[in-house]
mmCIF file of C-alpha atoms and ligand atoms in Angstrom:
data_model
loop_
_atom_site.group_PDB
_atom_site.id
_atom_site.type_symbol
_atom_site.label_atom_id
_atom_site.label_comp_id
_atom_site.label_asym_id
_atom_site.label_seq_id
_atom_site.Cartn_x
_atom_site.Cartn_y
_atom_site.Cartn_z
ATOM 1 C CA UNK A 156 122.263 111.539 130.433
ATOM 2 C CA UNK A 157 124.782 111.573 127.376
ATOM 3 C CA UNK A 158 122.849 109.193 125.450
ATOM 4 C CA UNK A 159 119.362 107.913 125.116
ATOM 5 C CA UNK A 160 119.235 104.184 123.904
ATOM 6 C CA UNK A 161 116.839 102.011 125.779
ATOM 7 C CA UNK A 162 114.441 102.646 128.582
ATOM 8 C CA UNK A 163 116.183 100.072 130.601
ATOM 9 C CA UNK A 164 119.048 102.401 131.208
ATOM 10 C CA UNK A 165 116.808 105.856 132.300
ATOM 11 C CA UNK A 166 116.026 105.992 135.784
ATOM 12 C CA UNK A 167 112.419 106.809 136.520
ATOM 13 C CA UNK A 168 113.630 110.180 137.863
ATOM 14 C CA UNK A 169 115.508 110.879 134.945
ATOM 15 C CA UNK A 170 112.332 110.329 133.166
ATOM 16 C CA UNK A 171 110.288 112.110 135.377
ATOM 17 C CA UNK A 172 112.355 115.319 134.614
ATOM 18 C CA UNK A 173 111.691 115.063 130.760
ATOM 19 C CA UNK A 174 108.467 114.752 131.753
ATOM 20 C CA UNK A 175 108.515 118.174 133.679
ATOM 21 C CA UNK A 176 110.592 119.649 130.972
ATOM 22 C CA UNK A 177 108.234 118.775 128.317
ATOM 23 C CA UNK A 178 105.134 120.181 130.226
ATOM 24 C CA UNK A 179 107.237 123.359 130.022
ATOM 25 C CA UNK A 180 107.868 123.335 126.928
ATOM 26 C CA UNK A 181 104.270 122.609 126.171
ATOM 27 C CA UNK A 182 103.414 125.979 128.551
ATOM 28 C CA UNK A 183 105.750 128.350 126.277
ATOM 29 C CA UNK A 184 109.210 127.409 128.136
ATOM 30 C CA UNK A 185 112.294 128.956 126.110
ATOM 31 C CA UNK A 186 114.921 126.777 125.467
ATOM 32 C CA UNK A 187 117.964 126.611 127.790
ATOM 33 C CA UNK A 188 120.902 126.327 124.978
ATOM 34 C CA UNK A 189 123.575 128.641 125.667
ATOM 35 C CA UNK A 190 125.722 127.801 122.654
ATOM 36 C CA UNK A 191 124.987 126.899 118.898
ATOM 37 C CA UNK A 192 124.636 122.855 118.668
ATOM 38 C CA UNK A 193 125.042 120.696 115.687
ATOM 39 C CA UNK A 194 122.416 117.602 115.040
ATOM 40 C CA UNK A 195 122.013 115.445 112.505
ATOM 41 C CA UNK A 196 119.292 112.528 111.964
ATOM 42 C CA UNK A 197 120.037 109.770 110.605
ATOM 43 C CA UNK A 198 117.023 107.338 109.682
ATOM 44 C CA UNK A 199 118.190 104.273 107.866
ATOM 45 C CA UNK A 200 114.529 102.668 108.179
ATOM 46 C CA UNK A 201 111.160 104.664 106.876
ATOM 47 C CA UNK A 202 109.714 107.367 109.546
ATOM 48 C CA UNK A 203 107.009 110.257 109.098
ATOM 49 C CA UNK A 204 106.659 111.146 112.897
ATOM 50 C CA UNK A 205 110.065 110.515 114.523
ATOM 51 C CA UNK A 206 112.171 112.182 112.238
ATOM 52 C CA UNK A 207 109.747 115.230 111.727
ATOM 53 C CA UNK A 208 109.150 115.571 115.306
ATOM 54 C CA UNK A 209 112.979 114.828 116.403
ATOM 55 C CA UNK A 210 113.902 117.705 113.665
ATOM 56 C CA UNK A 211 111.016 119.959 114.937
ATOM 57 C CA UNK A 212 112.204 119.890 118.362
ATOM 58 C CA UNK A 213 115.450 120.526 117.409
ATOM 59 C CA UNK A 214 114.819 123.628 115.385
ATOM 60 C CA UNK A 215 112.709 124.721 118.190
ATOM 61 C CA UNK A 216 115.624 124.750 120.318
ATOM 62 C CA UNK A 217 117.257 126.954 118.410
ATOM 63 C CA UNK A 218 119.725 124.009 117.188
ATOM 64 C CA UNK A 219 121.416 123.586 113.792
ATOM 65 C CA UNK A 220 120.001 120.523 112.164
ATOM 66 C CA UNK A 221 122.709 118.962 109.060
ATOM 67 C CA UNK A 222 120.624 117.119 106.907
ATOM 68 C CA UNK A 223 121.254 113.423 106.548
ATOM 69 C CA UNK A 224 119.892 111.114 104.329
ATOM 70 C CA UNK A 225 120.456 107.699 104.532
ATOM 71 C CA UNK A 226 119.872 106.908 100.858
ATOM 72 C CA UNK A 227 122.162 109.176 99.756
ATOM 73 C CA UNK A 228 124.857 108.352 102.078
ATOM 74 C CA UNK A 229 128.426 106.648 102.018
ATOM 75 C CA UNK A 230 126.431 103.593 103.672
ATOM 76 C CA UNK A 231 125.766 102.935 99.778
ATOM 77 C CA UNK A 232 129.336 102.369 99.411
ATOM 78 C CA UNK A 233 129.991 99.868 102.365
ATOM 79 C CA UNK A 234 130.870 102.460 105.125
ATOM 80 C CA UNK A 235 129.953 101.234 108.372
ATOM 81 C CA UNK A 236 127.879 103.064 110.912
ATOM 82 C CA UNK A 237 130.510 103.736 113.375
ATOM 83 C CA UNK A 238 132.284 105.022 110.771
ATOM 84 C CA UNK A 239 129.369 107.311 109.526
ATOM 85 C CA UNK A 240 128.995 108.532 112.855
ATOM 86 C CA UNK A 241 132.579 108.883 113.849
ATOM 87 C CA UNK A 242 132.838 110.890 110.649
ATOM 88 C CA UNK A 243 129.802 113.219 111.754
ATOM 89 C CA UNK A 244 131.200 113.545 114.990
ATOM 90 C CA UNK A 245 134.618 114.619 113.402
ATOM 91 C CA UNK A 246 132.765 116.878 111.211
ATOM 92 C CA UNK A 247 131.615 118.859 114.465
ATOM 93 C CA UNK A 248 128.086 117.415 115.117
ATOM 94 C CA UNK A 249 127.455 117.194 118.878
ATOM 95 C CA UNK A 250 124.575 114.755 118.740
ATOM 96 C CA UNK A 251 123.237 112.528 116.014
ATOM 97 C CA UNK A 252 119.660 110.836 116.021
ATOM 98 C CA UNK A 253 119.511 107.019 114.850
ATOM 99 C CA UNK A 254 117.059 104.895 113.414
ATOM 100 C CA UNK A 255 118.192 101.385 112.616
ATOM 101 C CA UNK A 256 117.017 98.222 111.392
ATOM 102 C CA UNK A 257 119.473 96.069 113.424
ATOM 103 C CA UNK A 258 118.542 95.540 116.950
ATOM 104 C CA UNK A 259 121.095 97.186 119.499
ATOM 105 C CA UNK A 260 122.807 98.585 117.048
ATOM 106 C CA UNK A 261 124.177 101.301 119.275
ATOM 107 C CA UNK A 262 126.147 99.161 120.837
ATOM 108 C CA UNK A 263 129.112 99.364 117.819
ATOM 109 C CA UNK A 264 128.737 103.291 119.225
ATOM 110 C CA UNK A 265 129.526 103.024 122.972
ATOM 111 C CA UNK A 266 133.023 102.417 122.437
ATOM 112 C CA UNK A 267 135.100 105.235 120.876
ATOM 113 C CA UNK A 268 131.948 107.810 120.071
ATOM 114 C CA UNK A 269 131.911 110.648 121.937
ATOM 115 C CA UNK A 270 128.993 112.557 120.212
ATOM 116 C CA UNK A 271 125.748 111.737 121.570
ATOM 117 C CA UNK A 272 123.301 109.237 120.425
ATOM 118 C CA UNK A 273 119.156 109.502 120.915
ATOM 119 C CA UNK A 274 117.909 106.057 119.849
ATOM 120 C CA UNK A 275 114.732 106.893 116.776
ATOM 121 C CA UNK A 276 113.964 102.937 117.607
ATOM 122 C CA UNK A 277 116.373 99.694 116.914
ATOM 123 C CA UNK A 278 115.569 96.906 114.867
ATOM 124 C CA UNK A 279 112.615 94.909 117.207
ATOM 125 C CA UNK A 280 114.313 96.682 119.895
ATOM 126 C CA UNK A 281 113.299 100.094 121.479
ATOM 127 C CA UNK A 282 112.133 103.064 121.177
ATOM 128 C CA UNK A 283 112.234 105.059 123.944
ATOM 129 C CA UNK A 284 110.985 108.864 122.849
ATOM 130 C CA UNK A 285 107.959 107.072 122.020
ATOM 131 C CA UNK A 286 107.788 105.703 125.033
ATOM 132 C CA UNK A 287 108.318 109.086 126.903
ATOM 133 C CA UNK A 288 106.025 111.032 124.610
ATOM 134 C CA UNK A 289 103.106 108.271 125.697
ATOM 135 C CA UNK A 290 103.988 108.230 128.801
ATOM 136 C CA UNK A 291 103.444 112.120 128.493
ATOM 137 C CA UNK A 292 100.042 111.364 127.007
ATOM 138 C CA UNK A 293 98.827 108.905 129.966
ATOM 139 C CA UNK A 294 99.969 111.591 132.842
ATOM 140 C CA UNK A 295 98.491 114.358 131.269
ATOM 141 C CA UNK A 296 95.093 112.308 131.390
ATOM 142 C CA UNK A 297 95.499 110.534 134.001
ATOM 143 C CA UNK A 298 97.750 112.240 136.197
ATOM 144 C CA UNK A 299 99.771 109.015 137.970
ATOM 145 C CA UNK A 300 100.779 105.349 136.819
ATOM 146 C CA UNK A 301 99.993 103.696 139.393
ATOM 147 C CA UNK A 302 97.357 101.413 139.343
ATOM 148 C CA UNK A 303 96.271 102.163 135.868
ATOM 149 C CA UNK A 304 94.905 99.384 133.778
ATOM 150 C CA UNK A 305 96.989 99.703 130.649
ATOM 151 C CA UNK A 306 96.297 96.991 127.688
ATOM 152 C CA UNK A 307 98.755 96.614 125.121
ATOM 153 C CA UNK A 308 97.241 94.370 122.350
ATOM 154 C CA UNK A 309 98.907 93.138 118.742
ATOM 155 C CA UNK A 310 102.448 92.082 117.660
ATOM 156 C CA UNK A 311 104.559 92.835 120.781
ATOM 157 C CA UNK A 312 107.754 90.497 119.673
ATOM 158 C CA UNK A 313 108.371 93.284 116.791
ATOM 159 C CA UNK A 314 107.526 96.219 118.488
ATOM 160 C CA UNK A 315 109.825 97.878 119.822
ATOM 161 C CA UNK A 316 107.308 100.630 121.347
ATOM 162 C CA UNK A 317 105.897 97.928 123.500
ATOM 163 C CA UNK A 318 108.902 96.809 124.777
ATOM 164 C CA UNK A 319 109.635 100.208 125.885
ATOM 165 C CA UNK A 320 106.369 100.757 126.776
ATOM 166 C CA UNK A 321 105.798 97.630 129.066
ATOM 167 C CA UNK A 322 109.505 98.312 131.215
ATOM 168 C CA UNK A 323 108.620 102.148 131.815
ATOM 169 C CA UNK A 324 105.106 101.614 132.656
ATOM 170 C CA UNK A 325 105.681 98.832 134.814
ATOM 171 C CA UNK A 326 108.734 100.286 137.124
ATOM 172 C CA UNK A 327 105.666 103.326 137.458
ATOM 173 C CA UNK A 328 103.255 100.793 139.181
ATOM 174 C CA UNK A 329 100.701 100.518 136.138
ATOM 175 C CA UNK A 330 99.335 96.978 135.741
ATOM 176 C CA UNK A 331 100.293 96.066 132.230
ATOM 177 C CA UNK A 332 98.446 93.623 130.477
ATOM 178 C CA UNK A 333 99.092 91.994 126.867
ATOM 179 C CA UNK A 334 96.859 90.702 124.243
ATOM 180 C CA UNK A 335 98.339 89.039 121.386
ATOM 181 C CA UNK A 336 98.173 85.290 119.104
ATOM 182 C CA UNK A 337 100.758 82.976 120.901
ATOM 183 C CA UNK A 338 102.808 83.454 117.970
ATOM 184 C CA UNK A 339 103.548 87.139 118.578
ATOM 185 C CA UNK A 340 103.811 86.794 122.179
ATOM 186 C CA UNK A 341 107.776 87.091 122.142
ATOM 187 C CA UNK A 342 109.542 87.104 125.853
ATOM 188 C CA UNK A 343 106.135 87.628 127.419
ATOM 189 C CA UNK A 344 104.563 84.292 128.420
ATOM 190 C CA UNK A 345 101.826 86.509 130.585
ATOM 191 C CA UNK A 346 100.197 87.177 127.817
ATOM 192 C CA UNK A 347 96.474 87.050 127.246
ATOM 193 C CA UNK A 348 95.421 85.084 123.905
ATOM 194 C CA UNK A 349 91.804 86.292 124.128
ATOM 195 C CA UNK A 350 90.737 89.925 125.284
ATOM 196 C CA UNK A 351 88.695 88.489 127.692
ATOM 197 C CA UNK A 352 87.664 91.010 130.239
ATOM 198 C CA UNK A 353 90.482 93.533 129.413
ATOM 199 C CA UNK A 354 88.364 95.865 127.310
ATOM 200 C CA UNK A 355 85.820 96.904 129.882
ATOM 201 C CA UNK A 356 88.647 97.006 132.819
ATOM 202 C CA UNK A 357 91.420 99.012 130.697
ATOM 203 C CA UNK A 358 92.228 102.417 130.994
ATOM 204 C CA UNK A 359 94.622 102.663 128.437
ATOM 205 C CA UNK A 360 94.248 100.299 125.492
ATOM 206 C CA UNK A 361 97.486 100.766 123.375
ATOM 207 C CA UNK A 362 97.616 98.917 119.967
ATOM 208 C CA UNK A 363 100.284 97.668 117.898
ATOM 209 C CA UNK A 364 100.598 97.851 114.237
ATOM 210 C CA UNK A 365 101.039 94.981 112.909
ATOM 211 C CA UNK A 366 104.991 94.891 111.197
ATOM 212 C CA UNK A 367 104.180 93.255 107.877
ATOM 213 C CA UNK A 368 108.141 94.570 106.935
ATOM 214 C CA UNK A 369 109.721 92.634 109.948
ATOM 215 C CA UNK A 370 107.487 89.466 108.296
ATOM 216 C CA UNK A 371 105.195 89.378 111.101
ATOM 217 C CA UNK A 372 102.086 87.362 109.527
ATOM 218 C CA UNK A 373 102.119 83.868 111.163
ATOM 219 C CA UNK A 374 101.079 80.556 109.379
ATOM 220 C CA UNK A 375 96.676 81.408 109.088
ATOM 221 C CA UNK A 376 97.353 85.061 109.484
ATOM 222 C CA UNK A 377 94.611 87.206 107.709
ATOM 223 C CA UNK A 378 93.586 91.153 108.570
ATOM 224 C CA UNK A 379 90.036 90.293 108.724
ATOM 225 C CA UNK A 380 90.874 87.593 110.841
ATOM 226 C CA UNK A 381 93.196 89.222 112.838
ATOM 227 C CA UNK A 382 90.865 92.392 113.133
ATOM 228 C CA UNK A 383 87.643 90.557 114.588
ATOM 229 C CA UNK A 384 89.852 88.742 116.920
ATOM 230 C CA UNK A 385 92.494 91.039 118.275
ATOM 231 C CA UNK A 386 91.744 94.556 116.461
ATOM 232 C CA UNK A 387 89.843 97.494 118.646
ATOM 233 C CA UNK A 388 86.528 96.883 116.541
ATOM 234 C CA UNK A 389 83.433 99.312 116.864
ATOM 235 C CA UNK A 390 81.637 96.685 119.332
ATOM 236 C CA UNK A 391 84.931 96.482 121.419
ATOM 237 C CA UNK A 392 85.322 99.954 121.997
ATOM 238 C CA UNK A 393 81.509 100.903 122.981
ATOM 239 C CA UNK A 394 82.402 98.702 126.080
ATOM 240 C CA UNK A 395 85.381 100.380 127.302
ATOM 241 C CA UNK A 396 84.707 102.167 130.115
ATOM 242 C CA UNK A 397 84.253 105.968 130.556
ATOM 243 C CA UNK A 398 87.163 108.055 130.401
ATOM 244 C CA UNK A 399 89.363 104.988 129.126
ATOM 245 C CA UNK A 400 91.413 106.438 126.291
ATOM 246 C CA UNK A 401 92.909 104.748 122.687
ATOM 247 C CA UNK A 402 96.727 105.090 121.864
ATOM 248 C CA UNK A 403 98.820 103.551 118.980
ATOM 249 C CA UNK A 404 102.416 105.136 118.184
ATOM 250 C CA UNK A 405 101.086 104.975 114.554
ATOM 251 C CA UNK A 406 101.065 105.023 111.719
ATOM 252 C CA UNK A 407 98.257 102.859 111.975
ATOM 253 C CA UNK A 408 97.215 99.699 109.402
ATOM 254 C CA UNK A 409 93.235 101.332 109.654
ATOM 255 C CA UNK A 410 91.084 98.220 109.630
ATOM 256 C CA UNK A 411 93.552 96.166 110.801
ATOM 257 C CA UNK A 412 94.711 96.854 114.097
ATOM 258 C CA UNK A 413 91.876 99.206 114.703
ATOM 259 C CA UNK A 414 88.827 100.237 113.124
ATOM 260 C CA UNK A 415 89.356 103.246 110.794
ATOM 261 C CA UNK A 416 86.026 105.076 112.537
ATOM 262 C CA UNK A 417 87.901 104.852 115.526
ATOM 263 C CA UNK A 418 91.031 106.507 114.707
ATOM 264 C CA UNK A 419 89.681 109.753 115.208
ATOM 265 C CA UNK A 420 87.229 109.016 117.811
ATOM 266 C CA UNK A 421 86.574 110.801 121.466
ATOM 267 C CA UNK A 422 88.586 108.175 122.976
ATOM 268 C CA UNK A 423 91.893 108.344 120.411
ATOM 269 C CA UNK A 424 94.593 110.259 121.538
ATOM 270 C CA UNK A 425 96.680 108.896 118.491
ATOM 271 C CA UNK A 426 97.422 112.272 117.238
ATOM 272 C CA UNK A 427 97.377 114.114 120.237
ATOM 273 C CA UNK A 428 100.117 111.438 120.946
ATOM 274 C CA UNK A 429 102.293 112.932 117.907
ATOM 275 C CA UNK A 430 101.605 116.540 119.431
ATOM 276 C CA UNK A 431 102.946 115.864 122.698
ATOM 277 C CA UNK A 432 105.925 114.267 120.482
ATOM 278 C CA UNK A 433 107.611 117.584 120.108
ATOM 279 C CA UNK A 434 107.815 118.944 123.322
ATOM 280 C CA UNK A 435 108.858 115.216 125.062
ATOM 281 C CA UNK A 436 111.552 115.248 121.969
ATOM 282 C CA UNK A 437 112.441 118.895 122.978
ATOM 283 C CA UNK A 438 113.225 118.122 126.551
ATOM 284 C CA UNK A 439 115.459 114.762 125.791
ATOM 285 C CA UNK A 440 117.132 117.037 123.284
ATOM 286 C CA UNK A 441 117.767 119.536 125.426
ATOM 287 C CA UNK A 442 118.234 117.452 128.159
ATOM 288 C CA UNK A 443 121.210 115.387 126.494
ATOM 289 C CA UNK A 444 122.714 118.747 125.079
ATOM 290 C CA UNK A 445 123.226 120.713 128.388
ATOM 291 C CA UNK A 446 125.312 117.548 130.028
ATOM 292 C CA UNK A 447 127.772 118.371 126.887
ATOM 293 C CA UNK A 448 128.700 121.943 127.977
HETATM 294 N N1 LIG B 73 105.619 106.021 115.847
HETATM 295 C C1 LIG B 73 106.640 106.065 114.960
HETATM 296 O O1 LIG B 73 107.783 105.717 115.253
HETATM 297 O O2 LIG B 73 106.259 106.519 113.724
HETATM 298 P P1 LIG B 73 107.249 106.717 112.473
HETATM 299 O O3 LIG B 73 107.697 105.351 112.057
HETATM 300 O O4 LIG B 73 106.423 107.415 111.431
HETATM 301 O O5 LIG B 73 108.411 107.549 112.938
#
């Protein structure tokens, strides 16, 4: 694996083996380095997990993280992001770390880049460590895929988590069902409009926050509105069934998508979800690092 961009292009066994590698990590595995690296992380759109996990990781792996910030960069000045990265990768860095408003954008990077790029989440595109590091989550309750329930309910045409989300979990053999307004339905015309009986039958019920930056509010949109119809409200969640769990790749609209009382309730696993974050991020990390010896 030199790069990590969408979950389309991992193979379930390659994704399997972060998996194993991140339970090790999670165990008190030492890192496998054997020379000095150079990252850098560049997030060009807002991030408090991502970017503290992805740098976490890498410290933890006895990496040298440059700092980077986008706001601060030549991208001020009109430089170009190949040319930002070609320029990191000239200045020695062996991988780089993007976050990006424009959808696909690493695909100005595939020709002529020969550092390595770990996709932070593209545009309404992907995201796949948060995809890994949930998928983490639902093993390490669950301990399979197949044949879970797993709901994923709120604005899935901007969320790049559930697109990632939906492809993984489905090539696993989980039964992935939607909930989301017909206007936020995107690609996926199997959606559900109501939850109808999905609450009592999920085992995983995965929301979405709702992307008021990537203008999702729809003509009648309110959050009240939205909350009593689509949000996890108190009612909703005292008829899931037992051991059923509560995920969201925050950070979380509280009231909106979900209740706030809820957020750290017996069933979340929101911030054990940003726990398990460091040691998934460690094994990509470490993962994409070896191939470059
Ligand atoms: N889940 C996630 O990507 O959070 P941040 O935007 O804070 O990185």
């Amino acid at each position: 694996m030199k790069n990590l961009l969408t979950m389309e292009n991992v193979s379930n066994e390659e994704i399997e083996a972060i998996l194993k590698r991140a339970a090790e990590f999670e165990a008190g595995a030492k890192p496998q380095l054997e020379r000095d690296y150079l990252v850098a992380n560049l997030f060009f759109e807002p991030s408090t997990r991502t970017k503290t996990s992805f740098e976490t990781a890498e410290r933890r792996l006895g990496t040298t993280v440059i700092p980077f910030e986008a706001g601060f960069s030549s991208t001020l000045k009109g430089e170009t992001l190949y040319d930002t990265v070609k320029t990191l990768e000239s200045i020695g860095m062996d991988a780089v770390v993007i976050r990006h408003k424009k959808d696909a954008y690493y695909e100005e990077l595939l020709e002529g880049i020969n550092l390595s790029v770990i996709n932070a989440g593209d545009g309404a595109g992907q995201h796949p460590s948060q995809s890994m590091l949930d998928l983490y989550t639902i093993f390490k309750e669950f301990g399979k895929f197949e044949g879970l329930n797993v709901t994923i309910a709120g604005d899935v045409s901007h969320s790049r988590v559930a697109k990632s989300n939906i492809t993984a979990l489905r090539r696993f053999g989980a039964n992935v069902n939607i909930v989301c307004p017909p206007e936020w339905q995107g690609k996926y015309t199997d959606a559900h409009h109501e939850w109808d009986d999905l609450i009592e039958t999920s085992d995983v019920i995965m929301l979405l926050r709702v992307q008021h930056e990537r203008d999702a509010a729809y003509e009648g949109f309110t959050t009240e509105g939205y909350h009593k119809q689509y949000g996890l409200t108190v009612e909703r969640e005292q008829q899931m069934k037992d051991g059923a769990i509560i995920m969201h790749p925050a950070p979380v609209n509280r009231g909106v998508e979900i209740d706030s009382s809820l957020v750290e309730c017996d069933r979340s696993r929101i911030f054990k979800q940003v726990h398990n974050g460091v040691f998934v991020r460690m094994a990509i990390v470490e993962t994409i690092l070896k191939e470059r010896n």
